[in-house]
Amino acid sequence: MNLGLALSGGGFRATVYHLGMLARLAKDDHLENVTHLSTVSGGSLCVGLIFALNEFLWPSSQAYLETILPQARAHVTGYDFQMGLLWRVLKTPWRLFETKADDLSALMKKQWGVTASLRDLPEHPRWMINATCYETGKNWRFEHFRMGDYKFGYTNDTDVPLSDALAASAGFPGLIGPLVLNARARSWYRYREQPAVEAPPAGPSPALKTEPVAPAFSRVHLWDGGVYDNHGLEGLHDFHTGWLQGIDFLVFSDGSGKSKPESYRLGAGAFLRIITGVMMDQIRSLRARAVMERIDDHKSPGAYLAIGTPCQRVIENAGRQAEMASVCQDCLGEQDAERAGNFPTVIRRLSQEEFELLFRHGFEVTDYTLAAYYPDRFQHIPYSPSR
């Protein structure tokens, strides 16, 4: 069973939630089955940290559980990226209003050991790191063999620091800002006919005819991937054909959090609320509904793992109360699930208690969702704390 994983944005809330999701998959030795990864922001930070802790290779399930998780916990609870960025700004106050993406990239190299380049990444699994291109307004993807978008063009010159790609994917407007990439220094091309599957996992294909193009802009500004698609779904899901070719089962891990009502704010506050709140939330909802429609109406195997979803609700929606009611006794209650869903979007150091809440919730949502809807493939595994 080839697994495709879409890991949403949401700061460290999403990062730790996804770590819990992956731990549940690892309990059944399913990390070996992952063939595709598409990540945004906090999801990109999650996978980037995992690769950095495993010599830039995708880990086995055993290595993930026994070696990588303890180190990942230590990193997320031991270093504060927000404070690190603040100190870098204080040292160079004349850069106060400039982008902080290069600073975030430098901190990931130093603190997390993200020292590889894109071209150093393995072919398997295929990992798409999603950002938003300001110039084209499209989804810009970083991969080991290629980067770009269909409107601007693509380049196979991927001698780009992985930390830069992660910083671009997580560069929320106003807080971090865009990664600025020199486009003139690379060769670019477009596909003569946009393929249904943009490229096979192994890289460029001779069957996909291309033509060289001159970049329309000398520099591109790459923002948070969540501006365009905070779920990372576009690379793995097509509205007409379903999952990307080669994916048997799609796991959509949504750690993007829950939107909440808020009082009216005058001026720029109201504008930001409309743009970064209402509009982005609606876009996320439409993409999530499209995936659920594919799962429910077309019977495409997959699971939507939404943060903040309590056990009882999943079991009731699956119509399996009689069989699985006892499962909820092992899980976090509705209040704790709501706390996880309402956790703020931050990249600060998390306390051990915060890490445990988000990690356990990610593990449990994955467990009871898969067990409720796919009992022939996944059995309930109670959560067991580990340090």
Short mmCIF file of N, CA and C in Angstrom, two decimals, residues 157-251:
data_model
loop_
_atom_site.label_atom_id
_atom_site.label_comp_id
_atom_site.label_asym_id
_atom_site.label_seq_id
_atom_site.Cartn_x
_atom_site.Cartn_y
_atom_site.Cartn_z
N ASP A 157 18.19 23.20 -11.57
CA ASP A 157 19.34 23.67 -10.78
C ASP A 157 18.91 23.82 -9.33
N THR A 158 19.03 22.75 -8.57
CA THR A 158 18.49 22.73 -7.20
C THR A 158 19.59 22.73 -6.14
N ASP A 159 20.67 23.44 -6.43
CA ASP A 159 21.71 23.61 -5.42
C ASP A 159 21.28 24.75 -4.49
N VAL A 160 20.17 24.51 -3.82
CA VAL A 160 19.55 25.48 -2.91
C VAL A 160 19.54 24.86 -1.52
N PRO A 161 19.94 25.60 -0.50
CA PRO A 161 19.88 25.04 0.86
C PRO A 161 18.47 24.58 1.22
N LEU A 162 18.36 23.40 1.77
CA LEU A 162 17.07 22.90 2.23
C LEU A 162 16.47 23.86 3.25
N SER A 163 17.31 24.44 4.08
CA SER A 163 16.82 25.39 5.09
C SER A 163 16.15 26.60 4.45
N ASP A 164 16.62 27.01 3.27
CA ASP A 164 15.97 28.11 2.55
C ASP A 164 14.56 27.71 2.10
N ALA A 165 14.44 26.49 1.58
CA ALA A 165 13.13 26.02 1.13
C ALA A 165 12.16 25.94 2.31
N LEU A 166 12.64 25.47 3.45
CA LEU A 166 11.78 25.38 4.64
C LEU A 166 11.39 26.77 5.12
N ALA A 167 12.33 27.70 5.09
CA ALA A 167 12.03 29.08 5.51
C ALA A 167 11.01 29.72 4.59
N ALA A 168 11.12 29.46 3.29
CA ALA A 168 10.13 29.99 2.34
C ALA A 168 8.76 29.40 2.62
N SER A 169 8.70 28.10 2.85
CA SER A 169 7.44 27.43 3.11
C SER A 169 6.76 27.94 4.37
N ALA A 170 7.58 28.38 5.35
CA ALA A 170 7.05 28.83 6.64
C ALA A 170 7.05 30.34 6.79
N GLY A 171 7.39 31.08 5.73
CA GLY A 171 7.58 32.53 5.83
C GLY A 171 6.30 33.32 5.87
N PHE A 172 5.57 33.26 6.99
CA PHE A 172 4.27 33.93 7.08
C PHE A 172 4.42 35.43 6.86
N PRO A 173 3.58 36.02 5.98
CA PRO A 173 3.68 37.45 5.69
C PRO A 173 3.51 38.30 6.95
N GLY A 174 4.41 39.28 7.09
CA GLY A 174 4.34 40.19 8.21
C GLY A 174 5.14 39.76 9.41
N LEU A 175 5.35 38.46 9.57
CA LEU A 175 6.11 37.96 10.71
C LEU A 175 7.51 37.53 10.29
N ILE A 176 7.60 36.73 9.23
CA ILE A 176 8.90 36.27 8.73
C ILE A 176 9.19 36.92 7.38
N GLY A 177 8.28 36.76 6.44
CA GLY A 177 8.48 37.39 5.14
C GLY A 177 9.02 36.43 4.11
N PRO A 178 9.24 36.91 2.89
CA PRO A 178 9.58 36.02 1.78
C PRO A 178 11.06 35.67 1.71
N LEU A 179 11.31 34.52 1.11
CA LEU A 179 12.66 34.19 0.68
C LEU A 179 12.83 34.80 -0.70
N VAL A 180 13.91 35.53 -0.91
CA VAL A 180 14.17 36.18 -2.20
C VAL A 180 15.16 35.32 -2.97
N LEU A 181 14.74 34.86 -4.14
CA LEU A 181 15.55 33.94 -4.94
C LEU A 181 15.98 34.62 -6.23
N ASN A 182 17.27 34.54 -6.56
CA ASN A 182 17.80 35.09 -7.80
C ASN A 182 17.47 34.14 -8.95
N ALA A 183 16.56 34.57 -9.81
CA ALA A 183 16.12 33.71 -10.91
C ALA A 183 17.08 33.73 -12.09
N ARG A 184 17.81 34.82 -12.29
CA ARG A 184 18.69 34.95 -13.45
C ARG A 184 19.87 33.99 -13.39
N ALA A 185 20.18 33.48 -12.24
CA ALA A 185 21.35 32.62 -12.09
C ALA A 185 21.09 31.17 -12.51
N ARG A 186 19.86 30.87 -12.97
CA ARG A 186 19.50 29.50 -13.29
C ARG A 186 18.85 29.42 -14.67
N SER A 187 18.84 28.20 -15.22
CA SER A 187 18.17 27.94 -16.50
C SER A 187 16.76 27.45 -16.21
N TRP A 188 15.78 27.94 -17.01
CA TRP A 188 14.38 27.65 -16.76
C TRP A 188 13.73 27.04 -17.99
N TYR A 189 12.67 26.28 -17.78
CA TYR A 189 11.93 25.65 -18.87
C TYR A 189 10.46 25.54 -18.47
N ARG A 190 9.64 25.29 -19.48
CA ARG A 190 8.23 24.98 -19.26
C ARG A 190 7.90 23.70 -20.02
N TYR A 191 6.86 23.01 -19.58
CA TYR A 191 6.37 21.86 -20.32
C TYR A 191 5.52 22.35 -21.49
N ARG A 192 5.69 21.74 -22.64
CA ARG A 192 4.91 22.13 -23.81
C ARG A 192 3.43 21.85 -23.60
N GLU A 193 3.15 20.75 -22.96
CA GLU A 193 1.78 20.44 -22.55
C GLU A 193 1.85 20.07 -21.07
N GLN A 194 1.05 20.79 -20.28
CA GLN A 194 1.09 20.54 -18.85
C GLN A 194 0.63 19.12 -18.56
N PRO A 195 1.50 18.26 -18.02
CA PRO A 195 1.13 16.86 -17.80
C PRO A 195 0.18 16.71 -16.64
N ALA A 196 -0.67 15.69 -16.71
CA ALA A 196 -1.57 15.41 -15.59
C ALA A 196 -0.77 15.09 -14.34
N VAL A 197 0.31 14.32 -14.52
CA VAL A 197 1.25 14.06 -13.43
C VAL A 197 2.53 14.79 -13.81
N GLU A 198 2.90 15.81 -13.03
CA GLU A 198 3.93 16.72 -13.47
C GLU A 198 5.29 16.06 -13.67
N ALA A 199 5.59 15.08 -12.92
CA ALA A 199 6.86 14.36 -13.10
C ALA A 199 6.81 13.10 -12.26
N PRO A 200 7.41 12.03 -12.71
CA PRO A 200 7.44 10.81 -11.92
C PRO A 200 8.34 10.98 -10.70
N PRO A 201 8.22 10.10 -9.69
CA PRO A 201 9.01 10.25 -8.48
C PRO A 201 10.51 10.32 -8.71
N ALA A 202 11.02 9.63 -9.73
CA ALA A 202 12.46 9.57 -9.94
C ALA A 202 13.04 10.84 -10.54
N GLY A 203 12.20 11.74 -11.02
CA GLY A 203 12.73 12.98 -11.57
C GLY A 203 12.24 13.26 -12.97
N PRO A 204 12.96 14.08 -13.72
CA PRO A 204 12.53 14.46 -15.07
C PRO A 204 12.37 13.25 -15.98
N SER A 205 11.41 13.32 -16.87
CA SER A 205 11.15 12.21 -17.80
C SER A 205 11.32 12.70 -19.23
N PRO A 206 12.00 11.93 -20.09
CA PRO A 206 12.14 12.31 -21.50
C PRO A 206 10.79 12.42 -22.21
N ALA A 207 9.78 11.72 -21.69
CA ALA A 207 8.46 11.75 -22.33
C ALA A 207 7.77 13.09 -22.15
N LEU A 208 8.21 13.87 -21.17
CA LEU A 208 7.61 15.18 -20.92
C LEU A 208 8.42 16.23 -21.67
N LYS A 209 7.92 16.68 -22.81
CA LYS A 209 8.65 17.62 -23.65
C LYS A 209 8.66 19.01 -23.02
N THR A 210 9.83 19.63 -23.05
CA THR A 210 9.99 20.95 -22.46
C THR A 210 10.58 21.92 -23.47
N GLU A 211 10.51 23.20 -23.15
CA GLU A 211 11.14 24.23 -23.95
C GLU A 211 11.72 25.28 -23.03
N PRO A 212 12.90 25.81 -23.35
CA PRO A 212 13.53 26.80 -22.47
C PRO A 212 12.74 28.10 -22.47
N VAL A 213 12.75 28.78 -21.33
CA VAL A 213 12.10 30.08 -21.21
C VAL A 213 13.02 31.01 -20.43
N ALA A 214 12.90 32.29 -20.72
CA ALA A 214 13.62 33.30 -19.94
C ALA A 214 12.73 33.73 -18.78
N PRO A 215 13.26 33.82 -17.58
CA PRO A 215 12.43 34.21 -16.44
C PRO A 215 11.85 35.61 -16.63
N ALA A 216 10.58 35.76 -16.31
CA ALA A 216 9.90 37.05 -16.48
C ALA A 216 10.37 38.08 -15.45
N PHE A 217 10.93 37.60 -14.34
CA PHE A 217 11.41 38.47 -13.27
C PHE A 217 12.82 38.03 -12.88
N SER A 218 13.65 38.98 -12.53
CA SER A 218 15.02 38.64 -12.14
C SER A 218 15.06 38.01 -10.75
N ARG A 219 14.08 38.33 -9.92
CA ARG A 219 13.99 37.75 -8.58
C ARG A 219 12.56 37.32 -8.32
N VAL A 220 12.41 36.27 -7.55
CA VAL A 220 11.08 35.85 -7.11
C VAL A 220 11.04 35.89 -5.59
N HIS A 221 9.86 36.21 -5.07
CA HIS A 221 9.65 36.32 -3.63
C HIS A 221 8.72 35.19 -3.21
N LEU A 222 9.23 34.30 -2.39
CA LEU A 222 8.53 33.08 -2.05
C LEU A 222 8.05 33.15 -0.60
N TRP A 223 6.73 33.17 -0.46
CA TRP A 223 6.09 33.33 0.84
C TRP A 223 5.61 32.00 1.38
N ASP A 224 5.07 32.07 2.55
CA ASP A 224 4.43 30.95 3.23
C ASP A 224 3.54 30.18 2.26
N GLY A 225 3.74 28.86 2.18
CA GLY A 225 2.91 28.04 1.31
C GLY A 225 1.45 28.07 1.69
N GLY A 226 1.15 28.41 2.96
CA GLY A 226 -0.22 28.44 3.41
C GLY A 226 -1.04 29.55 2.80
N VAL A 227 -0.40 30.55 2.22
CA VAL A 227 -1.15 31.61 1.55
C VAL A 227 -1.91 31.04 0.37
N TYR A 228 -1.30 30.09 -0.33
CA TYR A 228 -1.93 29.49 -1.51
C TYR A 228 -2.68 28.20 -1.16
N ASP A 229 -2.03 27.32 -0.40
CA ASP A 229 -2.64 26.03 -0.07
C ASP A 229 -2.04 25.55 1.24
N ASN A 230 -2.71 25.86 2.35
CA ASN A 230 -2.17 25.52 3.66
C ASN A 230 -2.24 24.04 3.98
N HIS A 231 -2.84 23.27 3.10
CA HIS A 231 -2.96 21.83 3.34
C HIS A 231 -1.94 21.01 2.55
N GLY A 232 -1.31 21.61 1.56
CA GLY A 232 -0.35 20.85 0.76
C GLY A 232 -1.00 19.80 -0.10
N LEU A 233 -2.27 20.00 -0.44
CA LEU A 233 -3.02 18.97 -1.16
C LEU A 233 -2.84 19.03 -2.67
N GLU A 234 -2.56 20.19 -3.23
CA GLU A 234 -2.57 20.33 -4.68
C GLU A 234 -1.61 19.36 -5.37
N GLY A 235 -0.47 19.09 -4.74
CA GLY A 235 0.50 18.20 -5.37
C GLY A 235 0.10 16.73 -5.35
N LEU A 236 -0.89 16.38 -4.50
CA LEU A 236 -1.26 14.97 -4.34
C LEU A 236 -2.69 14.67 -4.79
N HIS A 237 -3.51 15.70 -4.96
CA HIS A 237 -4.92 15.49 -5.26
C HIS A 237 -5.36 16.36 -6.43
N ASP A 238 -6.03 15.73 -7.39
CA ASP A 238 -6.61 16.43 -8.52
C ASP A 238 -8.13 16.34 -8.41
N PHE A 239 -8.81 17.45 -8.66
CA PHE A 239 -10.26 17.48 -8.50
C PHE A 239 -10.97 16.50 -9.43
N HIS A 240 -10.37 16.18 -10.58
CA HIS A 240 -11.01 15.31 -11.56
C HIS A 240 -10.58 13.85 -11.42
N THR A 241 -9.30 13.63 -11.20
CA THR A 241 -8.77 12.27 -11.25
C THR A 241 -8.46 11.67 -9.89
N GLY A 242 -8.50 12.49 -8.83
CA GLY A 242 -8.24 11.96 -7.50
C GLY A 242 -6.78 12.01 -7.11
N TRP A 243 -6.34 10.96 -6.42
CA TRP A 243 -4.98 10.95 -5.90
C TRP A 243 -3.95 10.90 -7.03
N LEU A 244 -2.79 11.45 -6.76
CA LEU A 244 -1.68 11.39 -7.71
C LEU A 244 -1.37 9.94 -8.05
N GLN A 245 -1.03 9.68 -9.29
CA GLN A 245 -0.70 8.32 -9.72
C GLN A 245 0.40 7.75 -8.84
N GLY A 246 0.20 6.53 -8.37
CA GLY A 246 1.17 5.88 -7.51
C GLY A 246 0.81 5.92 -6.05
N ILE A 247 -0.26 6.63 -5.69
CA ILE A 247 -0.72 6.68 -4.29
C ILE A 247 -1.94 5.80 -4.14
N ASP A 248 -1.86 4.82 -3.23
CA ASP A 248 -2.99 3.93 -2.96
C ASP A 248 -3.87 4.45 -1.83
N PHE A 249 -3.25 5.20 -0.91
CA PHE A 249 -3.97 5.66 0.28
C PHE A 249 -3.41 7.03 0.65
N LEU A 250 -4.31 8.03 0.75
CA LEU A 250 -3.88 9.39 1.08
C LEU A 250 -4.18 9.69 2.54
N VAL A 251 -3.17 10.13 3.27
CA VAL A 251 -3.34 10.59 4.65
C VAL A 251 -3.21 12.10 4.65
#
